[in-house]
PDB file of C-alpha atoms in Angstrom:
ATOM      1  CA  GLN A 153     -34.499  32.947 -12.646  1.00 75.00           C
ATOM      2  CA  VAL A 154     -32.466  30.359 -10.767  1.00 84.00           C
ATOM      3  CA  GLN A 155     -28.835  31.094  -9.949  1.00 89.00           C
ATOM      4  CA  LEU A 156     -26.398  28.192  -9.655  1.00 95.00           C
ATOM      5  CA  VAL A 157     -23.234  28.767  -7.639  1.00 96.00           C
ATOM      6  CA  GLN A 158     -20.226  26.487  -7.998  1.00 97.00           C
ATOM      7  CA  SER A 159     -17.304  25.816  -5.676  1.00 96.00           C
ATOM      8  CA  GLY A 160     -14.573  23.263  -5.077  1.00 95.00           C
ATOM      9  CA  GLY A 161     -12.197  23.708  -7.992  1.00 96.00           C
ATOM     10  CA  GLY A 162      -8.445  23.818  -7.649  1.00 97.00           C
ATOM     11  CA  LEU A 163      -5.133  22.138  -8.393  1.00 97.00           C
ATOM     12  CA  VAL A 164      -4.548  18.475  -7.648  1.00 98.00           C
ATOM     13  CA  GLN A 165      -1.819  15.981  -8.469  1.00 98.00           C
ATOM     14  CA  ALA A 166      -2.564  13.187 -10.915  1.00 98.00           C
ATOM     15  CA  GLY A 167      -4.248  10.331  -9.089  1.00 98.00           C
ATOM     16  CA  GLY A 168      -5.752  12.656  -6.517  1.00 98.00           C
ATOM     17  CA  SER A 169      -9.344  13.613  -5.779  1.00 98.00           C
ATOM     18  CA  LEU A 170     -11.486  16.708  -5.836  1.00 98.00           C
ATOM     19  CA  ARG A 171     -15.143  17.426  -5.087  1.00 98.00           C
ATOM     20  CA  LEU A 172     -17.131  20.064  -6.927  1.00 98.00           C
ATOM     21  CA  SER A 173     -20.356  21.575  -5.620  1.00 98.00           C
ATOM     22  CA  CYS A 174     -23.288  23.169  -7.390  1.00 97.00           C
ATOM     23  CA  ALA A 175     -25.783  24.925  -5.131  1.00 96.00           C
ATOM     24  CA  SER A 176     -28.851  27.136  -5.263  1.00 93.00           C
ATOM     25  CA  SER A 177     -30.814  29.088  -2.677  1.00 89.00           C
ATOM     26  CA  ARG A 178     -34.030  28.370  -4.553  1.00 86.00           C
ATOM     27  CA  SER A 179     -36.171  25.444  -3.464  1.00 85.00           C
ATOM     28  CA  MET A 180     -37.109  24.893  -7.122  1.00 90.00           C
ATOM     29  CA  PHE A 181     -33.632  23.417  -7.546  1.00 92.00           C
ATOM     30  CA  SER A 182     -35.049  20.188  -6.142  1.00 92.00           C
ATOM     31  CA  GLU A 183     -37.128  19.861  -9.316  1.00 94.00           C
ATOM     32  CA  PHE A 184     -34.071  20.063 -11.581  1.00 95.00           C
ATOM     33  CA  ALA A 185     -32.095  17.457 -13.366  1.00 96.00           C
ATOM     34  CA  VAL A 186     -28.463  18.577 -13.088  1.00 97.00           C
ATOM     35  CA  GLY A 187     -25.641  17.957 -15.518  1.00 97.00           C
ATOM     36  CA  TRP A 188     -21.905  18.530 -15.416  1.00 98.00           C
ATOM     37  CA  PHE A 189     -19.952  19.671 -18.471  1.00 98.00           C
ATOM     38  CA  ARG A 190     -16.330  20.614 -19.022  1.00 98.00           C
ATOM     39  CA  GLN A 191     -14.340  22.556 -21.572  1.00 98.00           C
ATOM     40  CA  ALA A 192     -10.581  22.403 -22.039  1.00 97.00           C
ATOM     41  CA  PRO A 193      -8.566  25.004 -23.985  1.00 93.00           C
ATOM     42  CA  GLY A 194      -9.049  24.601 -27.716  1.00 95.00           C
ATOM     43  CA  GLN A 195     -11.751  21.971 -27.306  1.00 95.00           C
ATOM     44  CA  GLU A 196     -15.523  21.893 -27.423  1.00 95.00           C
ATOM     45  CA  ARG A 197     -17.660  21.572 -24.340  1.00 96.00           C
ATOM     46  CA  GLU A 198     -18.287  17.943 -23.451  1.00 97.00           C
ATOM     47  CA  PHE A 199     -20.694  16.080 -21.241  1.00 98.00           C
ATOM     48  CA  VAL A 200     -19.304  14.628 -18.007  1.00 98.00           C
ATOM     49  CA  ALA A 201     -22.121  13.384 -15.773  1.00 98.00           C
ATOM     50  CA  ALA A 202     -25.719  14.043 -14.783  1.00 97.00           C
ATOM     51  CA  VAL A 203     -28.221  13.185 -12.055  1.00 96.00           C
ATOM     52  CA  SER A 204     -31.993  13.007 -12.236  1.00 95.00           C
ATOM     53  CA  ARG A 205     -34.417  15.143 -10.275  1.00 93.00           C
ATOM     54  CA  SER A 206     -34.859  12.439  -7.648  1.00 90.00           C
ATOM     55  CA  GLY A 207     -31.186  11.543  -7.508  1.00 90.00           C
ATOM     56  CA  GLY A 208     -32.004   7.955  -8.389  1.00 91.00           C
ATOM     57  CA  GLU A 209     -30.654   7.948 -11.938  1.00 94.00           C
ATOM     58  CA  ARG A 210     -27.067   8.860 -12.794  1.00 96.00           C
ATOM     59  CA  ILE A 211     -25.277   8.824 -16.116  1.00 96.00           C
ATOM     60  CA  TYR A 212     -21.608   9.272 -16.985  1.00 98.00           C
ATOM     61  CA  ALA A 213     -19.438   9.856 -19.990  1.00 98.00           C
ATOM     62  CA  ASP A 214     -17.292   6.853 -20.860  1.00 98.00           C
ATOM     63  CA  SER A 215     -14.151   8.855 -20.150  1.00 97.00           C
ATOM     64  CA  VAL A 216     -15.039   9.307 -16.458  1.00 98.00           C
ATOM     65  CA  LYS A 217     -17.078   6.198 -15.716  1.00 98.00           C
ATOM     66  CA  GLY A 218     -15.787   4.420 -12.632  1.00 98.00           C
ATOM     67  CA  ARG A 219     -13.825   7.461 -11.467  1.00 98.00           C
ATOM     68  CA  PHE A 220     -16.423  10.213 -11.020  1.00 98.00           C
ATOM     69  CA  THR A 221     -19.609  10.109  -8.956  1.00 98.00           C
ATOM     70  CA  VAL A 222     -22.481  12.582  -9.101  1.00 97.00           C
ATOM     71  CA  SER A 223     -24.892  12.891  -6.179  1.00 95.00           C
ATOM     72  CA  ARG A 224     -27.271  15.358  -4.596  1.00 93.00           C
ATOM     73  CA  ASP A 225     -28.188  16.508  -1.108  1.00 93.00           C
ATOM     74  CA  LYS A 226     -31.776  17.701  -1.305  1.00 88.00           C
ATOM     75  CA  ALA A 227     -31.722  19.262   2.168  1.00 90.00           C
ATOM     76  CA  LYS A 228     -28.833  21.517   1.133  1.00 92.00           C
ATOM     77  CA  ASN A 229     -30.025  22.173  -2.432  1.00 93.00           C
ATOM     78  CA  THR A 230     -26.621  20.993  -3.596  1.00 95.00           C
ATOM     79  CA  VAL A 231     -25.332  18.627  -6.267  1.00 97.00           C
ATOM     80  CA  TYR A 232     -21.819  17.207  -6.008  1.00 97.00           C
ATOM     81  CA  LEU A 233     -19.325  15.805  -8.451  1.00 98.00           C
ATOM     82  CA  GLN A 234     -16.781  13.601  -6.697  1.00 98.00           C
ATOM     83  CA  MET A 235     -13.723  13.226  -8.923  1.00 98.00           C
ATOM     84  CA  ASN A 236     -11.275  10.435  -8.097  1.00 98.00           C
ATOM     85  CA  SER A 237      -8.175   9.133  -9.867  1.00 98.00           C
ATOM     86  CA  LEU A 238      -7.806  12.421 -11.704  1.00 98.00           C
ATOM     87  CA  ARG A 239      -5.755  12.521 -14.888  1.00 98.00           C
ATOM     88  CA  PRO A 240      -4.112  15.437 -16.697  1.00 97.00           C
ATOM     89  CA  GLU A 241      -6.689  15.097 -19.467  1.00 96.00           C
ATOM     90  CA  ASP A 242      -9.413  15.880 -16.908  1.00 98.00           C
ATOM     91  CA  ALA A 243      -8.112  19.437 -16.566  1.00 98.00           C
ATOM     92  CA  ALA A 244     -10.753  21.895 -17.753  1.00 98.00           C
ATOM     93  CA  ILE A 245     -13.285  24.451 -16.663  1.00 98.00           C
ATOM     94  CA  TYR A 246     -16.230  22.562 -15.193  1.00 98.00           C
ATOM     95  CA  PHE A 247     -19.796  23.820 -15.391  1.00 98.00           C
ATOM     96  CA  CYS A 248     -22.947  22.622 -13.704  1.00 97.00           C
ATOM     97  CA  ALA A 249     -26.286  23.126 -15.396  1.00 97.00           C
ATOM     98  CA  GLY A 250     -29.901  22.561 -14.467  1.00 96.00           C
ATOM     99  CA  ARG A 251     -33.245  22.092 -16.143  1.00 95.00           C
ATOM    100  CA  ARG A 252     -36.667  21.764 -14.600  1.00 94.00           C
ATOM    101  CA  THR A 253     -38.214  18.426 -15.416  1.00 92.00           C
ATOM    102  CA  ILE A 254     -40.845  15.909 -14.412  1.00 88.00           C
ATOM    103  CA  LEU A 255     -40.072  13.364 -11.728  1.00 85.00           C
ATOM    104  CA  THR A 256     -39.673  10.441 -14.121  1.00 84.00           C
ATOM    105  CA  ALA A 257     -37.442  12.146 -16.685  1.00 87.00           C
ATOM    106  CA  SER A 258     -33.916  10.958 -17.357  1.00 88.00           C
ATOM    107  CA  PRO A 259     -31.193  13.608 -17.257  1.00 89.00           C
ATOM    108  CA  GLY A 260     -29.963  14.824 -20.639  1.00 89.00           C
ATOM    109  CA  VAL A 261     -26.478  14.731 -22.125  1.00 93.00           C
ATOM    110  CA  GLU A 262     -26.907  17.677 -24.504  1.00 94.00           C
ATOM    111  CA  SER A 263     -25.868  21.082 -23.189  1.00 94.00           C
ATOM    112  CA  GLY A 264     -28.674  22.710 -25.162  1.00 94.00           C
ATOM    113  CA  SER A 265     -31.271  20.926 -23.062  1.00 94.00           C
ATOM    114  CA  TYR A 266     -30.238  22.810 -19.904  1.00 96.00           C
ATOM    115  CA  SER A 267     -31.606  26.231 -19.033  1.00 94.00           C
ATOM    116  CA  TYR A 268     -29.553  27.398 -16.044  1.00 95.00           C
ATOM    117  CA  TRP A 269     -25.771  27.411 -15.712  1.00 96.00           C
ATOM    118  CA  GLY A 270     -23.198  27.904 -13.004  1.00 97.00           C
ATOM    119  CA  GLN A 271     -20.266  30.280 -13.389  1.00 97.00           C
ATOM    120  CA  GLY A 272     -17.711  27.529 -13.965  1.00 97.00           C
ATOM    121  CA  THR A 273     -14.740  26.457 -11.881  1.00 97.00           C
ATOM    122  CA  GLN A 274     -11.180  25.586 -12.897  1.00 98.00           C
ATOM    123  CA  VAL A 275      -9.842  22.088 -12.317  1.00 98.00           C
ATOM    124  CA  SER A 276      -6.099  21.676 -12.865  1.00 98.00           C
ATOM    125  CA  VAL A 277      -4.252  18.352 -12.704  1.00 98.00           C
ATOM    126  CA  SER A 278      -0.472  18.180 -12.488  1.00 96.00           C
ATOM    127  CA  SER A 279       1.501  15.170 -13.667  1.00 91.00           C
TER     128      SER A 279
END
């Protein structure tokens, strides 16, 4: 089993920035595509962003495109979600998730396609 550990959540004013981290002590993490999902109170979990195993392919939900950036540091076994120009509607619990895949695979947007999940971290945005 692979354990994903998240950090970086908190409270930020609208228009501000925050960076989330998703890390693993297992070297197998480098063979994972990693996705980010969020869930606000009373709403269903939604896709936010994802990065391929190599880090070369990135996809984003329309709601965050141009504001959020997902990246990975292979040496640190860490994937980041840089969140800029935050809005109150971005407030939610954010989860990272991973799935082992082949090198050429595109990351998925369906939560059911991911096998391993982080514990979640709260992101709050004040207006």
